[in-house]
């Protein structure tokens, strides 16, 4: 189950941060951000395996903001299998993972939270749009989740983020919704807020 990724061993008493880049990114895109959030954490960063006109993505889409649900379902299950494979290969505890996804990567991570509820110990969703079709609301009681949203984000309309927030809220997760006055790009302020949130749960 090999795929292109970066693994960096960290302090075994810190979380392992799973990085899922946005459309057009790669496994290196979020490394600096992860280091700003927790320089001692291990890193597992995956390159999306879908190629959309030369841009890496984690799952296919039919048009802007319209997911290919069959592909999303398959890629969500592939992610879970890869996490098991990587934990076995590198020898990190499976419960150590905190997910961090941006845009397309945040959408895959959101889908994964609903389908594999016990898989991560926390999640940072930066500019997510949706988790795709949800078959049932799992029990995510107490799971810390940070959602970063841009008030002027043209790709993620506020109603969609609010819907995702409510869906996650229904699971019992401890969800923090953090609004920023910018668009789809990540701002220093947002990364700082995500970092402060992370430290309050994982330090
Ligand atoms: C998606 O397709 O996952 C979202 O529209 C975000 C993006 O453009 O990557």
GROMACS .gro file of C-alpha atoms and ligand atoms in nm:
model
  212
    1UNK     CA    1   0.000   0.000   0.000
    2UNK     CA    2   0.294   0.232  -0.070
    3UNK     CA    3   0.220   0.586  -0.182
    4UNK     CA    4   0.416   0.909  -0.204
    5UNK     CA    5   0.451   1.060   0.141
    6UNK     CA    6   0.690   1.210   0.394
    7UNK     CA    7   0.735   1.055   0.736
    8UNK     CA    8   0.936   1.230   1.004
    9UNK     CA    9   0.973   1.072   1.341
   10UNK     CA   10   0.895   1.306   1.630
   11UNK     CA   11   0.892   1.300   2.005
   12UNK     CA   12   0.705   0.976   2.089
   13UNK     CA   13   0.510   1.159   2.361
   14UNK     CA   14   0.376   1.419   2.115
   15UNK     CA   15   0.101   1.365   1.856
   16UNK     CA   16   0.185   1.259   1.503
   17UNK     CA   17   0.045   1.521   1.265
   18UNK     CA   18  -0.114   1.385   0.947
   19UNK     CA   19  -0.091   1.646   0.670
   20UNK     CA   20  -0.332   1.657   0.376
   21UNK     CA   21  -0.261   1.939   0.130
   22UNK     CA   22  -0.506   2.138  -0.081
   23UNK     CA   23  -0.562   2.113  -0.458
   24UNK     CA   24  -0.236   2.172  -0.644
   25UNK     CA   25  -0.020   2.113  -0.336
   26UNK     CA   26   0.199   1.823  -0.245
   27UNK     CA   27   0.343   1.644   0.056
   28UNK     CA   28   0.576   1.939   0.127
   29UNK     CA   29   0.312   2.215   0.121
   30UNK     CA   30   0.207   2.208   0.487
   31UNK     CA   31   0.539   2.114   0.650
   32UNK     CA   32   0.623   2.469   0.765
   33UNK     CA   33   0.280   2.511   0.913
   34UNK     CA   34   0.306   2.184   1.104
   35UNK     CA   35   0.644   2.294   1.243
   36UNK     CA   36   0.486   2.620   1.362
   37UNK     CA   37   0.206   2.429   1.534
   38UNK     CA   38   0.426   2.166   1.703
   39UNK     CA   39   0.796   2.147   1.618
   40UNK     CA   40   0.835   1.827   1.821
   41UNK     CA   41   0.549   1.632   1.660
   42UNK     CA   42   0.609   1.353   1.412
   43UNK     CA   43   0.481   1.413   1.059
   44UNK     CA   44   0.304   1.193   0.809
   45UNK     CA   45   0.229   1.395   0.497
   46UNK     CA   46   0.054   1.241   0.195
   47UNK     CA   47   0.048   1.343  -0.168
   48UNK     CA   48  -0.302   1.321  -0.317
   49UNK     CA   49  -0.313   1.052  -0.586
   50UNK     CA   50  -0.562   1.220  -0.819
   51UNK     CA   51  -0.416   1.429  -1.100
   52UNK     CA   52  -0.651   1.702  -1.220
   53UNK     CA   53  -0.486   1.880  -1.513
   54UNK     CA   54  -0.149   1.849  -1.342
   55UNK     CA   55  -0.279   1.941  -0.997
   56UNK     CA   56  -0.263   1.688  -0.712
   57UNK     CA   57  -0.588   1.622  -0.530
   58UNK     CA   58  -0.698   1.368  -0.272
   59UNK     CA   59  -1.020   1.271  -0.454
   60UNK     CA   60  -1.195   1.349  -0.783
   61UNK     CA   61  -1.453   1.621  -0.832
   62UNK     CA   62  -1.721   1.660  -1.098
   63UNK     CA   63  -1.694   2.041  -1.100
   64UNK     CA   64  -1.588   2.316  -0.861
   65UNK     CA   65  -1.727   2.222  -0.519
   66UNK     CA   66  -1.911   1.912  -0.652
   67UNK     CA   67  -1.747   1.594  -0.527
   68UNK     CA   68  -1.730   1.259  -0.702
   69UNK     CA   69  -1.886   1.079  -0.405
   70UNK     CA   70  -1.790   0.729  -0.521
   71UNK     CA   71  -1.427   0.834  -0.550
   72UNK     CA   72  -1.437   1.022  -0.218
   73UNK     CA   73  -1.570   0.707  -0.049
   74UNK     CA   74  -1.289   0.496  -0.195
   75UNK     CA   75  -1.015   0.749  -0.115
   76UNK     CA   76  -1.142   0.782   0.243
   77UNK     CA   77  -1.108   0.408   0.287
   78UNK     CA   78  -0.763   0.420   0.117
   79UNK     CA   79  -0.655   0.682   0.371
   80UNK     CA   80  -0.761   0.461   0.661
   81UNK     CA   81  -0.573   0.166   0.515
   82UNK     CA   82  -0.263   0.377   0.461
   83UNK     CA   83  -0.269   0.498   0.823
   84UNK     CA   84  -0.271   0.135   0.940
   85UNK     CA   85   0.008   0.052   0.695
   86UNK     CA   86   0.223   0.350   0.802
   87UNK     CA   87   0.172   0.283   1.174
   88UNK     CA   88   0.292  -0.070   1.115
   89UNK     CA   89   0.583   0.032   0.892
   90UNK     CA   90   0.714   0.316   1.112
   91UNK     CA   91   0.603   0.181   1.448
   92UNK     CA   92   0.404   0.479   1.577
   93UNK     CA   93   0.097   0.421   1.797
   94UNK     CA   94  -0.217   0.432   1.585
   95UNK     CA   95  -0.402   0.654   1.837
   96UNK     CA   96  -0.132   0.924   1.818
   97UNK     CA   97  -0.257   1.093   1.500
   98UNK     CA   98  -0.394   1.448   1.482
   99UNK     CA   99  -0.514   1.529   1.129
  100UNK     CA  100  -0.449   1.863   0.960
  101UNK     CA  101  -0.605   1.921   0.620
  102UNK     CA  102  -0.636   2.229   0.404
  103UNK     CA  103  -0.916   2.276   0.148
  104UNK     CA  104  -0.937   1.952  -0.056
  105UNK     CA  105  -0.731   1.781   0.218
  106UNK     CA  106  -0.969   1.916   0.486
  107UNK     CA  107  -1.262   1.770   0.293
  108UNK     CA  108  -1.099   1.426   0.283
  109UNK     CA  109  -1.020   1.453   0.653
  110UNK     CA  110  -1.382   1.554   0.729
  111UNK     CA  111  -1.510   1.254   0.532
  112UNK     CA  112  -1.266   1.032   0.721
  113UNK     CA  113  -1.385   1.163   1.061
  114UNK     CA  114  -1.740   1.047   0.985
  115UNK     CA  115  -1.643   0.709   0.842
  116UNK     CA  116  -1.360   0.615   1.079
  117UNK     CA  117  -1.448   0.792   1.404
  118UNK     CA  118  -1.182   0.630   1.622
  119UNK     CA  119  -0.895   0.691   1.382
  120UNK     CA  120  -0.755   1.027   1.497
  121UNK     CA  121  -0.734   1.202   1.834
  122UNK     CA  122  -0.806   1.547   1.692
  123UNK     CA  123  -0.844   1.737   1.365
  124UNK     CA  124  -0.764   2.076   1.219
  125UNK     CA  125  -0.984   2.147   0.917
  126UNK     CA  126  -0.867   2.458   0.733
  127UNK     CA  127  -1.121   2.590   0.483
  128UNK     CA  128  -1.328   2.273   0.449
  129UNK     CA  129  -1.633   2.266   0.226
  130UNK     CA  130  -1.805   1.942   0.317
  131UNK     CA  131  -1.756   1.586   0.438
  132UNK     CA  132  -1.952   1.455   0.138
  133UNK     CA  133  -2.250   1.225   0.187
  134UNK     CA  134  -2.288   1.115   0.548
  135UNK     CA  135  -2.463   0.783   0.605
  136UNK     CA  136  -2.480   0.802   0.983
  137UNK     CA  137  -2.371   1.035   1.258
  138UNK     CA  138  -2.092   0.863   1.452
  139UNK     CA  139  -2.004   0.914   1.817
  140UNK     CA  140  -1.712   1.158   1.829
  141UNK     CA  141  -1.781   1.262   2.186
  142UNK     CA  142  -1.519   1.510   2.308
  143UNK     CA  143  -1.297   1.484   1.998
  144UNK     CA  144  -1.121   1.822   1.956
  145UNK     CA  145  -1.182   1.970   1.611
  146UNK     CA  146  -1.073   2.312   1.487
  147UNK     CA  147  -1.239   2.457   1.177
  148UNK     CA  148  -1.075   2.761   1.016
  149UNK     CA  149  -1.302   2.961   0.785
  150UNK     CA  150  -1.243   3.264   0.562
  151UNK     CA  151  -1.527   3.517   0.571
  152UNK     CA  152  -1.455   3.609   0.209
  153UNK     CA  153  -1.375   3.256   0.091
  154UNK     CA  154  -1.513   3.220  -0.265
  155UNK     CA  155  -1.458   2.840  -0.269
  156UNK     CA  156  -1.619   2.755   0.066
  157UNK     CA  157  -1.953   2.938   0.107
  158UNK     CA  158  -2.031   3.014   0.473
  159UNK     CA  159  -2.357   2.808   0.465
  160UNK     CA  160  -2.161   2.497   0.372
  161UNK     CA  161  -1.910   2.544   0.651
  162UNK     CA  162  -2.195   2.606   0.896
  163UNK     CA  163  -2.360   2.283   0.781
  164UNK     CA  164  -2.038   2.089   0.837
  165UNK     CA  165  -1.999   2.253   1.178
  166UNK     CA  166  -2.353   2.142   1.276
  167UNK     CA  167  -2.295   1.788   1.148
  168UNK     CA  168  -1.977   1.761   1.354
  169UNK     CA  169  -2.145   1.924   1.653
  170UNK     CA  170  -2.415   1.651   1.642
  171UNK     CA  171  -2.147   1.384   1.684
  172UNK     CA  172  -2.059   1.527   2.028
  173UNK     CA  173  -1.718   1.646   1.908
  174UNK     CA  174  -1.569   1.951   2.075
  175UNK     CA  175  -1.574   2.179   1.770
  176UNK     CA  176  -1.416   2.525   1.754
  177UNK     CA  177  -1.520   2.741   1.461
  178UNK     CA  178  -1.266   3.013   1.392
  179UNK     CA  179  -1.357   3.291   1.147
  180UNK     CA  180  -1.100   3.500   0.962
  181UNK     CA  181  -1.151   3.806   0.751
  182UNK     CA  182  -0.962   3.663   0.453
  183UNK     CA  183  -1.048   3.443   0.155
  184UNK     CA  184  -0.943   3.086   0.073
  185UNK     CA  185  -0.573   3.142   0.143
  186UNK     CA  186  -0.428   3.064   0.482
  187UNK     CA  187  -0.331   3.367   0.688
  188UNK     CA  188  -0.066   3.397   0.959
  189UNK     CA  189  -0.344   3.488   1.203
  190UNK     CA  190  -0.533   3.168   1.124
  191UNK     CA  191  -0.226   2.949   1.167
  192UNK     CA  192  -0.157   3.123   1.498
  193UNK     CA  193  -0.514   3.053   1.616
  194UNK     CA  194  -0.491   2.689   1.508
  195UNK     CA  195  -0.163   2.664   1.694
  196UNK     CA  196  -0.305   2.814   2.015
  197UNK     CA  197  -0.603   2.577   1.989
  198UNK     CA  198  -0.370   2.277   1.936
  199UNK     CA  199  -0.156   2.369   2.235
  200UNK     CA  200  -0.461   2.393   2.458
  201UNK     CA  201  -0.551   2.027   2.380
  202UNK     CA  202  -0.221   1.857   2.307
  203UNK     CA  203   0.040   2.013   2.536
  204LIG     C1  204  -1.267   2.038  -0.321
  204LIG     O1  205  -1.291   2.008  -0.436
  204LIG     O2  206  -1.220   1.960  -0.238
  204LIG     C2  207  -1.296   2.178  -0.279
  204LIG     O3  208  -1.365   2.244  -0.377
  204LIG     C3  209  -1.173   2.255  -0.245
  204LIG     C4  210  -1.078   2.263  -0.358
  204LIG     O4  211  -1.095   2.341  -0.449
  204LIG     O5  212  -0.984   2.188  -0.357
   0.00000   0.00000   0.00000
